Amino acid sequence: GQNIDQPTEMTATEGAIVQINCTYQTSGFNGLFWYQQHAGEAPTFLSYNVLDGLEEKGRFSSFLSRSKGYSYLLLKELQMKDSASYLCAVVDSNYQLIWGAGTKLIIKP
Amino acid sequence: NAGVTQTPKFRVLKTGQSMTLLCAQDMNHEYMYWYRQDPGMGLRLIHYSVGEGTTAKGEVPDGYNVSRLKKQNFLLGLESAAPSQTSVYFCASSPRTHWDGANVLTFGAGSRLTVL
């Protein structure tokens, strides 16, 4: 079967750094997405990785290791508005998107 | 700059009733999708469409029907609602299905459906 694992919930402090992990076992791999979803809102695209390594976009970075079936999203200089759920999705060998259940990130002042 | 618009945002149904969720996109995207989102689970694909007049089953199609008579619209129907269909439904669209950093899903704001 195909499986995406993410922690259910994480708590961090405003101004700090947090790393949200995603591990996957899928039939093939053709890329990995991270989406942000504020409560009651639509998911919005954050990042895409298909090659190993780190992709940086301002305060957000995403890392991929294909050999380990592992990715993480790194959020720096946390702001209250970063309180949201973060969804990991893997593109399998059939170019289907397989979604994790999401990680709810709570930011405390 | 509307993007993807879903109506209604909220609906309460009784078991056995029928209803239709409407999705409209103004980005001229070929591909459209209906997902459901349930607590503790990832987004699950119900049905999708690769172009006007076409539809296909996703991961959890039972109990739902769809139609795409116009390129910009994708309708999701529940013929006889069941409590198991209580969920948040998201419509999404994309220019194509070869996923990469430039081809991503654009989601609507969601429709929260409760079936009593």
XYZ file of C-alpha atoms in Angstrom:
225
model
C 0.000 0.000 0.000
C 0.935 3.639 -0.249
C 1.593 5.600 2.892
C 2.491 9.144 3.850
C 3.374 9.844 7.492
C 3.408 13.253 9.132
C 3.158 14.231 12.806
C -0.408 15.107 13.717
C 0.367 18.287 15.630
C 3.367 20.431 16.543
C 3.776 23.485 18.742
C 6.416 26.178 18.332
C 7.156 29.673 19.591
C 6.901 32.878 17.609
C 10.298 33.806 16.168
C 11.658 30.263 16.432
C 12.379 27.607 13.796
C 10.307 24.461 13.255
C 10.853 21.398 11.077
C 7.874 19.362 9.877
C 8.778 15.892 8.658
C 7.138 13.734 6.021
C 8.070 10.125 5.293
C 6.587 8.179 2.433
C 6.294 4.697 0.984
C 4.754 4.889 -2.456
C 4.732 2.989 -5.717
C 7.296 5.112 -7.474
C 8.150 8.747 -6.977
C 7.740 11.704 -9.291
C 7.884 14.614 -6.913
C 6.695 15.890 -3.557
C 4.538 18.888 -2.716
C 3.991 20.889 0.432
C 0.760 22.836 0.851
C -0.352 25.186 3.612
C -3.955 25.149 4.821
C -5.304 27.675 7.288
C -8.316 26.511 9.287
C -11.481 26.652 7.202
C -9.606 27.654 4.066
C -8.263 26.114 0.867
C -4.840 24.466 0.712
C -2.292 26.700 -1.035
C 0.942 25.643 -2.733
C 4.203 26.144 -0.844
C 6.906 24.063 -2.519
C 7.771 21.245 -4.888
C 10.809 18.941 -4.750
C 11.767 16.271 -7.256
C 15.568 16.153 -6.822
C 17.447 15.559 -3.595
C 18.435 18.617 -1.667
C 17.145 21.824 -0.207
C 14.869 24.335 -1.930
C 14.663 27.717 -0.228
C 11.848 30.224 -0.577
C 12.171 33.093 1.840
C 11.370 31.896 5.364
C 10.315 28.468 4.078
C 12.626 25.699 2.871
C 11.868 22.158 1.776
C 14.281 19.240 1.753
C 14.068 15.911 -0.042
C 15.968 12.634 0.261
C 14.598 10.140 -2.260
C 16.778 7.287 -0.996
C 15.335 7.689 2.504
C 11.758 8.421 1.416
C 11.894 11.569 3.492
C 11.158 15.252 3.223
C 10.907 18.118 5.644
C 9.532 21.625 5.593
C 11.564 24.145 7.564
C 9.901 27.335 8.723
C 12.148 30.091 10.083
C 11.331 33.248 12.057
C 7.903 31.900 12.864
C 4.996 34.319 12.799
C 1.524 33.890 14.276
C 0.115 33.729 10.751
C 2.096 30.510 10.191
C -0.399 28.716 12.441
C -1.942 26.314 9.932
C -1.911 22.724 8.758
C 0.878 21.650 6.443
C 0.081 18.936 3.923
C 2.652 16.685 2.276
C 1.718 15.051 -1.047
C 3.738 12.617 -3.160
C 3.367 12.055 -6.901
C 3.484 8.286 -7.491
C 4.542 6.320 -10.570
C 1.097 6.854 -12.157
C 1.336 10.615 -11.552
C -1.369 10.350 -8.925
C -1.142 12.592 -5.867
C -1.003 10.738 -2.550
C -1.760 13.024 0.406
C -0.647 12.853 4.000
C -3.139 13.696 6.752
C -1.368 16.963 7.485
C 0.471 18.472 10.440
C -1.310 21.104 12.500
C 1.219 23.726 13.573
C 0.364 25.853 16.594
C 2.413 28.994 17.151
C 2.542 30.430 20.669
C 3.577 34.002 21.486
C -9.088 37.139 -9.937
C -11.589 34.624 -8.561
C -9.611 31.391 -9.215
C -11.771 28.453 -8.096
C -15.202 29.172 -6.622
C -17.363 26.612 -4.849
C -21.017 26.859 -3.904
C -22.552 26.372 -1.446
C -20.065 26.825 1.402
C -22.240 25.020 3.923
C -25.122 22.600 3.617
C -27.026 20.304 5.954
C -28.880 17.379 4.426
C -31.036 14.592 5.722
C -30.190 11.002 4.851
C -31.543 10.155 1.420
C -31.712 13.714 0.129
C -29.857 14.751 -3.004
C -27.779 17.810 -3.756
C -25.230 19.235 -6.163
C -22.023 21.087 -5.399
C -20.905 23.540 -8.044
C -17.316 24.387 -8.877
C -16.300 27.115 -11.288
C -12.794 28.145 -12.381
C -11.760 31.144 -14.465
C -8.158 30.115 -15.217
C -8.932 28.128 -18.378
C -7.567 24.982 -16.728
C -8.124 21.687 -18.499
C -8.148 19.493 -15.401
C -10.584 19.643 -12.526
C -10.908 17.520 -9.398
C -13.207 16.855 -6.490
C -11.626 15.848 -3.156
C -13.015 15.151 0.249
C -11.162 15.955 3.463
C -11.909 14.097 6.679
C -10.255 14.438 10.090
C -7.090 12.379 10.423
C -7.001 11.494 6.749
C -5.326 12.890 3.691
C -7.284 14.449 0.861
C -9.024 11.720 -1.115
C -9.856 12.067 -4.783
C -13.513 11.408 -5.622
C -13.712 12.121 -9.349
C -11.752 14.161 -11.822
C -12.010 15.489 -15.360
C -9.315 15.878 -18.002
C -11.388 18.148 -20.195
C -14.852 19.322 -21.144
C -17.238 16.400 -21.502
C -14.955 13.894 -19.744
C -15.012 12.467 -16.232
C -13.158 9.674 -14.451
C -13.297 7.912 -11.094
C -10.838 8.631 -8.359
C -10.067 6.793 -5.153
C -13.509 7.069 -3.488
C -16.177 7.522 -6.213
C -19.047 5.480 -4.756
C -22.166 7.501 -3.959
C -21.104 10.461 -6.102
C -21.612 11.496 -9.689
C -20.019 14.314 -11.649
C -20.508 16.241 -14.841
C -18.393 18.667 -16.850
C -20.602 20.115 -19.533
C -18.566 23.322 -19.748
C -14.802 23.651 -19.369
C -15.076 26.094 -16.500
C -17.605 24.121 -14.427
C -17.386 20.799 -12.592
C -20.443 19.574 -10.677
C -20.458 16.984 -7.899
C -23.767 15.269 -7.166
C -24.961 13.174 -4.266
C -28.035 11.228 -5.334
C -28.945 9.803 -1.926
C -26.870 11.318 0.840
C -25.562 9.153 3.683
C -24.017 10.178 7.030
C -20.678 8.742 5.787
C -20.641 11.555 3.226
C -20.382 14.179 5.942
C -17.131 15.888 5.009
C -15.483 18.983 3.643
C -15.386 18.896 -0.143
C -12.725 20.703 -2.130
C -12.723 21.377 -5.817
C -9.375 21.980 -7.505
C -8.040 22.655 -10.969
C -4.713 22.457 -12.787
C -3.453 23.265 -16.285
C -2.270 19.651 -16.837
C -1.460 16.525 -14.854
C 2.300 16.346 -15.328
C 3.021 17.632 -11.866
C 5.919 20.001 -11.300
C 6.596 23.277 -9.571
C 4.787 25.222 -12.265
C 1.798 22.889 -12.513
C 0.112 22.852 -9.151
C -3.401 22.422 -7.854
C -5.471 25.528 -7.187
C -8.179 24.770 -4.644
C -11.543 26.304 -3.937
C -12.432 27.407 -0.400
C -14.338 24.208 0.356
C -17.919 23.141 0.962
C -18.803 21.753 4.374
C -21.540 19.150 4.088
C -23.323 17.540 7.026
C -25.647 14.599 6.498
C -27.975 13.849 9.420
